[in-house]
Each structure stands twice: as C-alpha cells, then as structure tokens.
Amino acid sequence: MVVKMMKWRPWPPLVTRKYEVKLSVRRLEGWDLAREPEKERLTVEIRWKGPKATLGSLRRPSVKRDFTKEAAAESDVVSWEEEEFQSVCSLTSYKEDDTLFYPWEIAFSLFTNVSTSNNNRISKNGY
C-alpha cells in the first residue's frame, strides 16, 4: 500500500513581483562652502537594501552599492552629469491584496574626498 501525503500551508504563498528601478542623481543644492573653503570633490553613495529575510534563511539581506563620479563643489550647487543607476527590486506582498509590499530602503550618503600626500582619505558628511 502506497500513501502519498501532501503538506498544505496554513497561509497562502507570498506573491513576489520584480521591478526595474531607475534612479538618477543630478545635483545637490545648499552645499555650505563657508564651512569648507577649498574646492572639494564630492561623491554620492546609493545603497539598495531589500526586506529582511524570513526565518527560513538567517542571512542578512544583501546590500547593493553604487557610487557617482566625483564632482567639484564650486558654488552652493553641486551637479553631476546625468548619472542613472538601475537595480532590480523584488517586491513581496504580505497580504492577499497585491497593493501592500514589504519596504525597500534606498539610502544616500555624501562623501568628500580629501587627498593627502600618501593616501586618499574619505570622510562621510551627514548621516
């Protein structure tokens, strides 16, 4: 006698949709040159961080990082050439309704590159 047992989830499976996100960094307004008198080279770091992993996988979520090219701070406006970054985001819904998704975090950090004689030091501005 052969018995085949099937396991049924007590909840419906999660629906995942993939979206291609395009982000462009154009300019920064209000840079305080009185605080930093010399011309500086500024770089923006973009971090793409997905939702936290479930109990099935105890690994931390992967973080994708992108950097802009260096731009000179000559006035209170710092502008980059039309730089565009792309990332594929898998949005997972947590209800039967397909309009509610777990959040994705996109963070920006501004770096000033200060050149010394022996090495380059990068200091982070802001949070």
Short mmCIF file of C-alpha atoms in Angstrom, two decimals:
data_model
loop_
_atom_site.label_atom_id
_atom_site.label_comp_id
_atom_site.label_asym_id
_atom_site.label_seq_id
_atom_site.Cartn_x
_atom_site.Cartn_y
_atom_site.Cartn_z
CA MET A 1 0.00 0.00 0.00
CA VAL A 2 1.40 3.39 -1.01
CA VAL A 3 0.32 6.55 0.71
CA LYS A 4 1.21 9.95 -0.60
CA MET A 5 0.94 12.82 1.83
CA MET A 6 0.91 16.44 0.81
CA LYS A 7 1.81 19.31 3.08
CA TRP A 8 -0.51 22.29 2.91
CA ARG A 9 0.50 25.69 4.13
CA PRO A 10 -1.87 27.28 6.62
CA TRP A 11 -1.39 30.58 4.75
CA PRO A 12 -1.31 31.42 1.05
CA PRO A 13 2.09 31.72 -0.63
CA LEU A 14 3.65 35.16 -0.84
CA VAL A 15 3.43 36.93 -4.18
CA THR A 16 6.69 38.42 -5.46
CA ARG A 17 6.95 40.91 -8.28
CA LYS A 18 10.17 42.17 -9.80
CA TYR A 19 10.50 45.79 -10.85
CA GLU A 20 13.39 47.51 -12.56
CA VAL A 21 14.04 50.78 -10.73
CA LYS A 22 15.96 53.63 -12.36
CA LEU A 23 17.39 56.35 -10.16
CA SER A 24 19.21 59.43 -11.43
CA VAL A 25 21.41 61.74 -9.38
CA ARG A 26 21.54 65.24 -10.85
CA ARG A 27 22.52 67.88 -8.32
CA LEU A 28 22.90 68.86 -4.68
CA GLU A 29 21.69 72.28 -3.60
CA GLY A 30 22.70 74.19 -0.49
CA TRP A 31 26.26 72.92 -0.03
CA ASP A 32 27.90 75.18 2.57
CA LEU A 33 31.20 76.48 1.18
CA ALA A 34 31.78 78.76 4.19
CA ARG A 35 32.39 75.65 6.25
CA GLU A 36 34.63 74.07 3.61
CA PRO A 37 36.62 76.86 1.86
CA GLU A 38 38.74 74.77 -0.51
CA LYS A 39 37.29 73.11 -3.57
CA GLU A 40 36.25 69.61 -2.71
CA ARG A 41 35.37 66.58 -4.74
CA LEU A 42 32.03 65.11 -3.70
CA THR A 43 30.71 61.60 -4.28
CA VAL A 44 27.26 60.19 -3.55
CA GLU A 45 26.84 56.58 -2.43
CA ILE A 46 23.50 54.90 -3.08
CA ARG A 47 22.58 51.79 -1.07
CA TRP A 48 19.75 49.50 -2.15
CA LYS A 49 18.55 47.33 0.73
CA GLY A 50 15.68 44.86 0.44
CA PRO A 51 13.38 43.47 3.12
CA LYS A 52 14.71 41.39 5.97
CA ALA A 53 14.95 37.67 5.43
CA THR A 54 12.37 35.30 6.88
CA LEU A 55 13.12 32.56 9.39
CA GLY A 56 13.94 30.12 6.60
CA SER A 57 17.17 31.94 5.90
CA LEU A 58 19.05 33.62 8.71
CA ARG A 59 21.38 35.51 6.40
CA ARG A 60 21.31 39.25 6.33
CA PRO A 61 19.85 40.84 3.22
CA SER A 62 22.31 41.79 0.56
CA VAL A 63 23.02 45.45 0.01
CA LYS A 64 23.87 46.75 -3.44
CA ARG A 65 26.02 49.88 -3.54
CA ASP A 66 26.50 52.38 -6.35
CA PHE A 67 28.74 55.44 -6.45
CA THR A 68 28.57 58.57 -8.58
CA LYS A 69 31.60 60.11 -10.21
CA GLU A 70 33.39 62.85 -8.32
CA ALA A 71 32.05 66.37 -8.82
CA ALA A 72 33.69 69.64 -7.83
CA ALA A 73 31.97 71.85 -5.25
CA GLU A 74 32.35 75.32 -6.74
CA SER A 75 29.19 77.02 -5.51
CA ASP A 76 26.26 76.11 -3.30
CA VAL A 77 25.05 73.80 -6.11
CA VAL A 78 27.00 70.65 -6.95
CA SER A 79 25.88 68.98 -10.17
CA TRP A 80 26.71 65.62 -11.66
CA GLU A 81 26.36 64.60 -15.25
CA GLU A 82 23.10 62.76 -15.84
CA GLU A 83 24.10 59.61 -13.98
CA GLU A 84 21.49 56.89 -13.90
CA PHE A 85 21.57 53.75 -11.76
CA GLN A 86 19.44 50.65 -12.22
CA SER A 87 18.50 47.89 -9.85
CA VAL A 88 16.01 45.03 -9.94
CA CYS A 89 13.85 45.10 -6.80
CA SER A 90 11.79 42.07 -5.81
CA LEU A 91 8.76 43.39 -4.00
CA THR A 92 6.96 40.81 -1.85
CA SER A 93 3.35 41.36 -0.88
CA TYR A 94 2.31 40.41 2.63
CA LYS A 95 -1.46 40.34 2.22
CA GLU A 96 -3.80 38.75 -0.29
CA ASP A 97 -4.14 42.21 -1.77
CA ASP A 98 -1.32 42.94 -4.25
CA THR A 99 -1.04 46.59 -3.24
CA LEU A 100 0.83 46.16 0.07
CA PHE A 101 4.53 45.29 -0.15
CA TYR A 102 7.41 44.90 2.26
CA PRO A 103 9.56 48.06 2.12
CA TRP A 104 12.79 48.61 0.24
CA GLU A 105 15.30 51.09 1.61
CA ILE A 106 17.26 53.37 -0.70
CA ALA A 107 19.83 55.40 1.26
CA PHE A 108 22.08 58.24 0.14
CA SER A 109 25.44 59.17 1.68
CA LEU A 110 27.59 62.13 0.69
CA PHE A 111 31.36 61.71 0.78
CA THR A 112 34.11 64.30 0.49
CA ASN A 113 37.40 63.02 -0.86
CA VAL A 114 40.35 64.66 0.83
CA SER A 115 43.67 63.87 -0.83
CA THR A 116 46.75 63.58 1.36
CA SER A 117 50.31 63.06 0.20
CA ASN A 118 50.45 59.31 0.92
CA ASN A 119 46.89 58.08 0.63
CA ASN A 120 43.32 59.14 -0.04
CA ARG A 121 41.01 59.50 2.92
CA ILE A 122 37.29 59.52 2.52
CA SER A 123 35.17 61.32 5.07
CA LYS A 124 31.43 60.97 5.29
CA ASN A 125 29.23 64.04 5.62
CA GLY A 126 25.83 63.93 7.29
CA TYR A 127 24.07 60.73 8.19
#
